[in-house]
C-alpha cells in the first residue's frame, strides 16, 4: 500500500523478494513492452541513471555480452531509465558505432517514472529523479527472486548476475541452497533437518557429504569430510 509523507507526495514502498513483480506497460527501443510478455520466462530488469554517461555505457556493453548466456537459461534482459525513447535510440546507436557492440535487448523509456517508482528504482530524498543502478531477477511466474542495488559510482559485475541466476535456478530445481561463492557444477547445500530423527538419517546417508548433522552437501560421502 502507498503512504504519504509530510509533503503529501505519494511514496511507493520497495517490493520485496518473494513478492509478485509489479505489472507494467511501457514503450521501449523494441516497441511496446509489458510485464506479461515475459510470463513463462525469467527476466532481468535493470535500471541505469542516464544515457550517454561513461559508466552506464560500460554496463550496457557488459550486459549485451551476457545476453546469450541469459537466453540459454530461459531469461530475457530489459533495461530502463527515465530518458526519452529518442535518447535511448541515439545512445545504443552510438555504442554500436564507437564500441562495436550492437545492443540487442529493449530499453524502456520511463519518462513518467511509472515503472521506476513501482520498483523502487528512484531513491527517496536524493533530490534526483535519476534511476539508481538496480537489478531485479524475476522468475518465470513473475515473482521477484533477487534484488541488487549499486551506487552511482560503481558499475555492475554482470558475471555475478549470471551466477545469481544460475544459483536461483539450481536451488529451485533441487530444493537446496548454494554456498558462498558457488559456481555451476559446485556442490549444493542441503536444507538442515528439523527433527532429531531427520538429523540421524542425514548423517548416515551415504549419498551426501556431511561435516555435521546440520551441514551437508550434495555428492557422495567423502572420508575427508567424515
mmCIF file of C-alpha atoms in Angstrom:
data_model
loop_
_atom_site.group_PDB
_atom_site.id
_atom_site.type_symbol
_atom_site.label_atom_id
_atom_site.label_comp_id
_atom_site.label_asym_id
_atom_site.label_seq_id
_atom_site.Cartn_x
_atom_site.Cartn_y
_atom_site.Cartn_z
ATOM 1 C CA UNK A 1 0.000 0.000 0.000
ATOM 2 C CA UNK A 2 1.120 3.544 -0.650
ATOM 3 C CA UNK A 3 1.578 6.083 2.123
ATOM 4 C CA UNK A 4 2.077 9.828 2.141
ATOM 5 C CA UNK A 5 4.933 11.904 3.531
ATOM 6 C CA UNK A 6 4.716 15.383 5.052
ATOM 7 C CA UNK A 7 4.660 16.949 1.586
ATOM 8 C CA UNK A 8 1.693 14.806 0.536
ATOM 9 C CA UNK A 9 3.884 13.133 -2.085
ATOM 10 C CA UNK A 10 2.975 9.525 -2.722
ATOM 11 C CA UNK A 11 5.817 7.165 -1.828
ATOM 12 C CA UNK A 12 5.735 3.604 -3.108
ATOM 13 C CA UNK A 13 7.394 1.072 -0.808
ATOM 14 C CA UNK A 14 10.122 -1.106 -2.247
ATOM 15 C CA UNK A 15 8.986 -4.500 -3.499
ATOM 16 C CA UNK A 16 10.429 -7.417 -1.578
ATOM 17 C CA UNK A 17 11.970 -10.717 -2.507
ATOM 18 C CA UNK A 18 9.118 -13.192 -2.890
ATOM 19 C CA UNK A 19 6.606 -10.520 -3.904
ATOM 20 C CA UNK A 20 4.854 -10.599 -7.270
ATOM 21 C CA UNK A 21 6.742 -8.312 -9.640
ATOM 22 C CA UNK A 22 4.818 -5.068 -10.248
ATOM 23 C CA UNK A 23 2.951 -5.109 -13.554
ATOM 24 C CA UNK A 24 3.921 -2.595 -16.211
ATOM 25 C CA UNK A 25 3.245 -1.463 -19.750
ATOM 26 C CA UNK A 26 5.787 0.825 -21.383
ATOM 27 C CA UNK A 27 7.423 1.946 -24.602
ATOM 28 C CA UNK A 28 10.904 0.724 -25.438
ATOM 29 C CA UNK A 29 13.526 0.730 -28.159
ATOM 30 C CA UNK A 30 11.905 -2.501 -29.433
ATOM 31 C CA UNK A 31 8.371 -1.152 -29.337
ATOM 32 C CA UNK A 32 5.700 -1.562 -26.639
ATOM 33 C CA UNK A 33 6.563 -3.979 -23.835
ATOM 34 C CA UNK A 34 4.566 -5.239 -20.876
ATOM 35 C CA UNK A 35 5.322 -7.498 -17.961
ATOM 36 C CA UNK A 36 3.024 -10.235 -19.260
ATOM 37 C CA UNK A 37 5.270 -10.576 -22.327
ATOM 38 C CA UNK A 38 7.751 -12.334 -20.032
ATOM 39 C CA UNK A 39 5.395 -14.810 -18.372
ATOM 40 C CA UNK A 40 6.986 -18.257 -18.588
ATOM 41 C CA UNK A 41 10.491 -16.793 -18.790
ATOM 42 C CA UNK A 42 12.899 -15.404 -16.238
ATOM 43 C CA UNK A 43 13.595 -11.693 -16.557
ATOM 44 C CA UNK A 44 16.453 -9.439 -15.525
ATOM 45 C CA UNK A 45 15.078 -5.908 -15.308
ATOM 46 C CA UNK A 46 17.779 -3.331 -14.669
ATOM 47 C CA UNK A 47 17.840 0.438 -14.474
ATOM 48 C CA UNK A 48 20.629 2.895 -15.195
ATOM 49 C CA UNK A 49 20.954 6.565 -14.168
ATOM 50 C CA UNK A 50 21.306 8.205 -17.589
ATOM 51 C CA UNK A 51 22.092 7.698 -21.248
ATOM 52 C CA UNK A 52 25.384 8.953 -22.708
ATOM 53 C CA UNK A 53 27.281 8.503 -19.449
ATOM 54 C CA UNK A 54 30.552 6.556 -19.300
ATOM 55 C CA UNK A 55 29.862 4.045 -16.504
ATOM 56 C CA UNK A 56 26.430 3.220 -17.934
ATOM 57 C CA UNK A 57 27.986 2.737 -21.358
ATOM 58 C CA UNK A 58 30.387 0.126 -19.983
ATOM 59 C CA UNK A 59 27.459 -1.588 -18.267
ATOM 60 C CA UNK A 60 25.364 -1.772 -21.427
ATOM 61 C CA UNK A 61 28.273 -3.354 -23.272
ATOM 62 C CA UNK A 62 28.714 -5.846 -20.420
ATOM 63 C CA UNK A 63 25.001 -6.684 -20.308
ATOM 64 C CA UNK A 64 24.982 -7.251 -24.049
ATOM 65 C CA UNK A 65 27.881 -9.698 -23.725
ATOM 66 C CA UNK A 66 25.856 -11.910 -21.336
ATOM 67 C CA UNK A 67 22.602 -11.818 -23.313
ATOM 68 C CA UNK A 68 23.187 -15.192 -24.990
ATOM 69 C CA UNK A 69 24.133 -16.764 -21.644
ATOM 70 C CA UNK A 70 20.864 -15.485 -20.204
ATOM 71 C CA UNK A 71 18.806 -16.756 -23.131
ATOM 72 C CA UNK A 72 20.312 -20.214 -22.587
ATOM 73 C CA UNK A 73 18.844 -20.021 -19.072
ATOM 74 C CA UNK A 74 15.387 -19.017 -20.383
ATOM 75 C CA UNK A 75 15.997 -15.461 -19.218
ATOM 76 C CA UNK A 76 15.411 -12.160 -21.008
ATOM 77 C CA UNK A 77 17.097 -8.817 -20.416
ATOM 78 C CA UNK A 78 15.285 -5.475 -20.160
ATOM 79 C CA UNK A 79 16.868 -2.093 -19.457
ATOM 80 C CA UNK A 80 15.252 1.102 -18.185
ATOM 81 C CA UNK A 81 15.895 4.743 -17.449
ATOM 82 C CA UNK A 82 13.815 7.910 -17.411
ATOM 83 C CA UNK A 83 15.487 9.204 -20.584
ATOM 84 C CA UNK A 84 13.405 9.612 -23.734
ATOM 85 C CA UNK A 85 12.953 6.966 -26.385
ATOM 86 C CA UNK A 86 14.915 9.094 -28.861
ATOM 87 C CA UNK A 87 17.784 9.420 -26.386
ATOM 88 C CA UNK A 88 17.838 5.642 -25.926
ATOM 89 C CA UNK A 89 17.869 5.037 -29.674
ATOM 90 C CA UNK A 90 20.636 7.584 -30.240
ATOM 91 C CA UNK A 91 22.717 6.137 -27.391
ATOM 92 C CA UNK A 92 22.501 2.482 -28.437
ATOM 93 C CA UNK A 93 23.408 3.528 -31.984
ATOM 94 C CA UNK A 94 26.349 5.486 -30.566
ATOM 95 C CA UNK A 95 27.506 2.416 -28.619
ATOM 96 C CA UNK A 96 27.403 0.331 -31.784
ATOM 97 C CA UNK A 97 29.291 2.991 -33.760
ATOM 98 C CA UNK A 98 32.019 3.698 -31.203
ATOM 99 C CA UNK A 99 32.306 0.422 -29.273
ATOM 100 C CA UNK A 100 31.323 -2.085 -31.960
ATOM 101 C CA UNK A 101 28.614 -3.601 -29.738
ATOM 102 C CA UNK A 102 25.048 -3.831 -31.017
ATOM 103 C CA UNK A 103 22.578 -3.665 -28.127
ATOM 104 C CA UNK A 104 20.095 -6.469 -28.695
ATOM 105 C CA UNK A 105 17.787 -6.053 -25.705
ATOM 106 C CA UNK A 106 14.988 -3.485 -25.309
ATOM 107 C CA UNK A 107 15.374 -0.372 -23.166
ATOM 108 C CA UNK A 108 12.285 1.163 -21.574
ATOM 109 C CA UNK A 109 11.834 4.933 -21.900
ATOM 110 C CA UNK A 110 10.235 5.562 -18.497
ATOM 111 C CA UNK A 111 9.640 9.306 -18.953
ATOM 112 C CA UNK A 112 6.933 9.483 -16.271
ATOM 113 C CA UNK A 113 8.913 7.254 -13.892
ATOM 114 C CA UNK A 114 5.931 4.920 -13.540
ATOM 115 C CA UNK A 115 7.917 1.693 -13.764
ATOM 116 C CA UNK A 116 10.837 3.110 -11.783
ATOM 117 C CA UNK A 117 8.551 4.140 -8.915
ATOM 118 C CA UNK A 118 6.734 0.800 -8.885
ATOM 119 C CA UNK A 119 10.078 -0.995 -8.492
ATOM 120 C CA UNK A 120 11.696 1.495 -6.110
ATOM 121 C CA UNK A 121 14.417 2.439 -8.560
ATOM 122 C CA UNK A 122 14.475 6.103 -7.525
ATOM 123 C CA UNK A 123 15.949 6.711 -4.100
ATOM 124 C CA UNK A 124 13.669 8.901 -1.942
ATOM 125 C CA UNK A 125 15.194 12.064 -0.543
ATOM 126 C CA UNK A 126 18.035 12.263 -3.048
ATOM 127 C CA UNK A 127 16.600 15.310 -4.823
ATOM 128 C CA UNK A 128 17.393 13.482 -8.063
ATOM 129 C CA UNK A 129 14.885 11.696 -10.258
ATOM 130 C CA UNK A 130 17.519 9.544 -11.966
ATOM 131 C CA UNK A 131 17.105 5.826 -11.527
ATOM 132 C CA UNK A 132 19.688 4.002 -9.453
ATOM 133 C CA UNK A 133 21.727 1.031 -10.640
ATOM 134 C CA UNK A 134 19.147 -1.618 -9.728
ATOM 135 C CA UNK A 135 18.856 -5.227 -10.840
ATOM 136 C CA UNK A 136 15.706 -7.279 -10.360
ATOM 137 C CA UNK A 137 15.756 -11.004 -11.123
ATOM 138 C CA UNK A 138 12.181 -12.132 -11.729
ATOM 139 C CA UNK A 139 11.242 -15.789 -12.196
ATOM 140 C CA UNK A 140 9.008 -17.405 -14.796
ATOM 141 C CA UNK A 141 5.960 -16.978 -12.568
ATOM 142 C CA UNK A 142 6.781 -13.249 -12.220
ATOM 143 C CA UNK A 143 7.931 -13.450 -8.612
ATOM 144 C CA UNK A 144 10.890 -11.292 -7.539
ATOM 145 C CA UNK A 145 13.723 -13.655 -6.584
ATOM 146 C CA UNK A 146 16.644 -11.240 -6.139
ATOM 147 C CA UNK A 147 17.293 -7.500 -5.926
ATOM 148 C CA UNK A 148 20.711 -5.868 -6.199
ATOM 149 C CA UNK A 149 21.389 -2.121 -5.787
ATOM 150 C CA UNK A 150 24.632 -0.331 -6.634
ATOM 151 C CA UNK A 151 25.739 3.275 -6.026
ATOM 152 C CA UNK A 152 26.083 5.610 -8.989
ATOM 153 C CA UNK A 153 29.879 5.407 -8.833
ATOM 154 C CA UNK A 154 30.091 1.635 -9.194
ATOM 155 C CA UNK A 155 29.477 -0.341 -12.368
ATOM 156 C CA UNK A 156 27.828 -3.733 -12.039
ATOM 157 C CA UNK A 157 29.508 -7.128 -12.294
ATOM 158 C CA UNK A 158 27.448 -8.960 -14.904
ATOM 159 C CA UNK A 159 29.228 -12.275 -14.233
ATOM 160 C CA UNK A 160 27.791 -12.115 -10.714
ATOM 161 C CA UNK A 161 24.304 -11.508 -12.106
ATOM 162 C CA UNK A 162 24.606 -14.659 -14.258
ATOM 163 C CA UNK A 163 25.930 -16.546 -11.220
ATOM 164 C CA UNK A 164 22.958 -15.478 -9.090
ATOM 165 C CA UNK A 165 20.525 -16.517 -11.825
ATOM 166 C CA UNK A 166 22.204 -19.936 -12.067
ATOM 167 C CA UNK A 167 22.122 -20.263 -8.286
ATOM 168 C CA UNK A 168 18.441 -19.391 -8.072
ATOM 169 C CA UNK A 169 17.510 -21.856 -10.780
ATOM 170 C CA UNK A 170 19.677 -24.635 -9.329
ATOM 171 C CA UNK A 171 18.344 -24.086 -5.821
ATOM 172 C CA UNK A 172 14.746 -24.255 -7.021
ATOM 173 C CA UNK A 173 15.280 -27.291 -9.240
ATOM 174 C CA UNK A 174 16.993 -29.283 -6.479
ATOM 175 C CA UNK A 175 15.251 -27.820 -3.394
ATOM 176 C CA UNK A 176 18.623 -26.914 -1.910
ATOM 177 C CA UNK A 177 20.737 -23.855 -1.210
ATOM 178 C CA UNK A 178 24.000 -22.610 -2.702
ATOM 179 C CA UNK A 179 27.058 -21.857 -0.551
ATOM 180 C CA UNK A 180 29.166 -18.705 -0.663
ATOM 181 C CA UNK A 181 30.988 -18.214 -3.963
ATOM 182 C CA UNK A 182 29.067 -21.099 -5.541
ATOM 183 C CA UNK A 183 29.568 -21.667 -9.249
ATOM 184 C CA UNK A 184 27.642 -24.005 -11.565
ATOM 185 C CA UNK A 185 28.914 -27.552 -11.046
ATOM 186 C CA UNK A 186 29.856 -26.993 -7.399
ATOM 187 C CA UNK A 187 28.174 -28.895 -4.580
ATOM 188 C CA UNK A 188 24.861 -27.642 -3.285
ATOM 189 C CA UNK A 189 23.873 -27.228 0.364
ATOM 190 C CA UNK A 190 21.052 -29.351 1.767
ATOM 191 C CA UNK A 191 18.495 -27.667 3.973
ATOM 192 C CA UNK A 192 19.083 -28.662 7.623
ATOM 193 C CA UNK A 193 16.970 -31.369 9.281
ATOM 194 C CA UNK A 194 14.124 -30.232 11.522
ATOM 195 C CA UNK A 195 13.866 -33.225 13.850
ATOM 196 C CA UNK A 196 16.301 -35.463 15.733
ATOM 197 C CA UNK A 197 15.164 -38.382 13.589
ATOM 198 C CA UNK A 198 15.896 -36.488 10.380
ATOM 199 C CA UNK A 199 19.308 -35.458 11.736
ATOM 200 C CA UNK A 200 20.200 -39.085 12.431
ATOM 201 C CA UNK A 201 19.090 -40.128 8.966
ATOM 202 C CA UNK A 202 21.089 -37.334 7.371
ATOM 203 C CA UNK A 203 24.437 -38.165 8.970
ATOM 204 C CA UNK A 204 24.011 -41.815 7.966
ATOM 205 C CA UNK A 205 23.092 -41.000 4.372
ATOM 206 C CA UNK A 206 25.995 -42.178 2.204
ATOM 207 C CA UNK A 207 24.726 -40.238 -0.835
ATOM 208 C CA UNK A 208 25.618 -36.862 0.697
ATOM 209 C CA UNK A 209 28.708 -35.269 2.240
ATOM 210 C CA UNK A 210 28.252 -34.180 5.869
ATOM 211 C CA UNK A 211 30.550 -32.291 8.219
ATOM 212 C CA UNK A 212 27.865 -32.478 10.888
ATOM 213 C CA UNK A 213 24.123 -33.095 11.042
ATOM 214 C CA UNK A 214 23.276 -29.511 10.034
ATOM 215 C CA UNK A 215 25.918 -29.064 7.307
ATOM 216 C CA UNK A 216 25.605 -31.467 4.376
ATOM 217 C CA UNK A 217 26.369 -31.054 0.680
ATOM 218 C CA UNK A 218 25.247 -32.880 -2.412
ATOM 219 C CA UNK A 219 27.628 -35.540 -3.663
ATOM 220 C CA UNK A 220 28.724 -38.922 -2.290
ATOM 221 C CA UNK A 221 30.165 -39.183 1.203
ATOM 222 C CA UNK A 222 33.874 -38.382 1.316
ATOM 223 C CA UNK A 223 36.170 -39.702 4.016
ATOM 224 C CA UNK A 224 37.800 -36.273 4.291
ATOM 225 C CA UNK A 225 34.512 -34.816 5.493
ATOM 226 C CA UNK A 226 33.538 -37.515 7.964
#
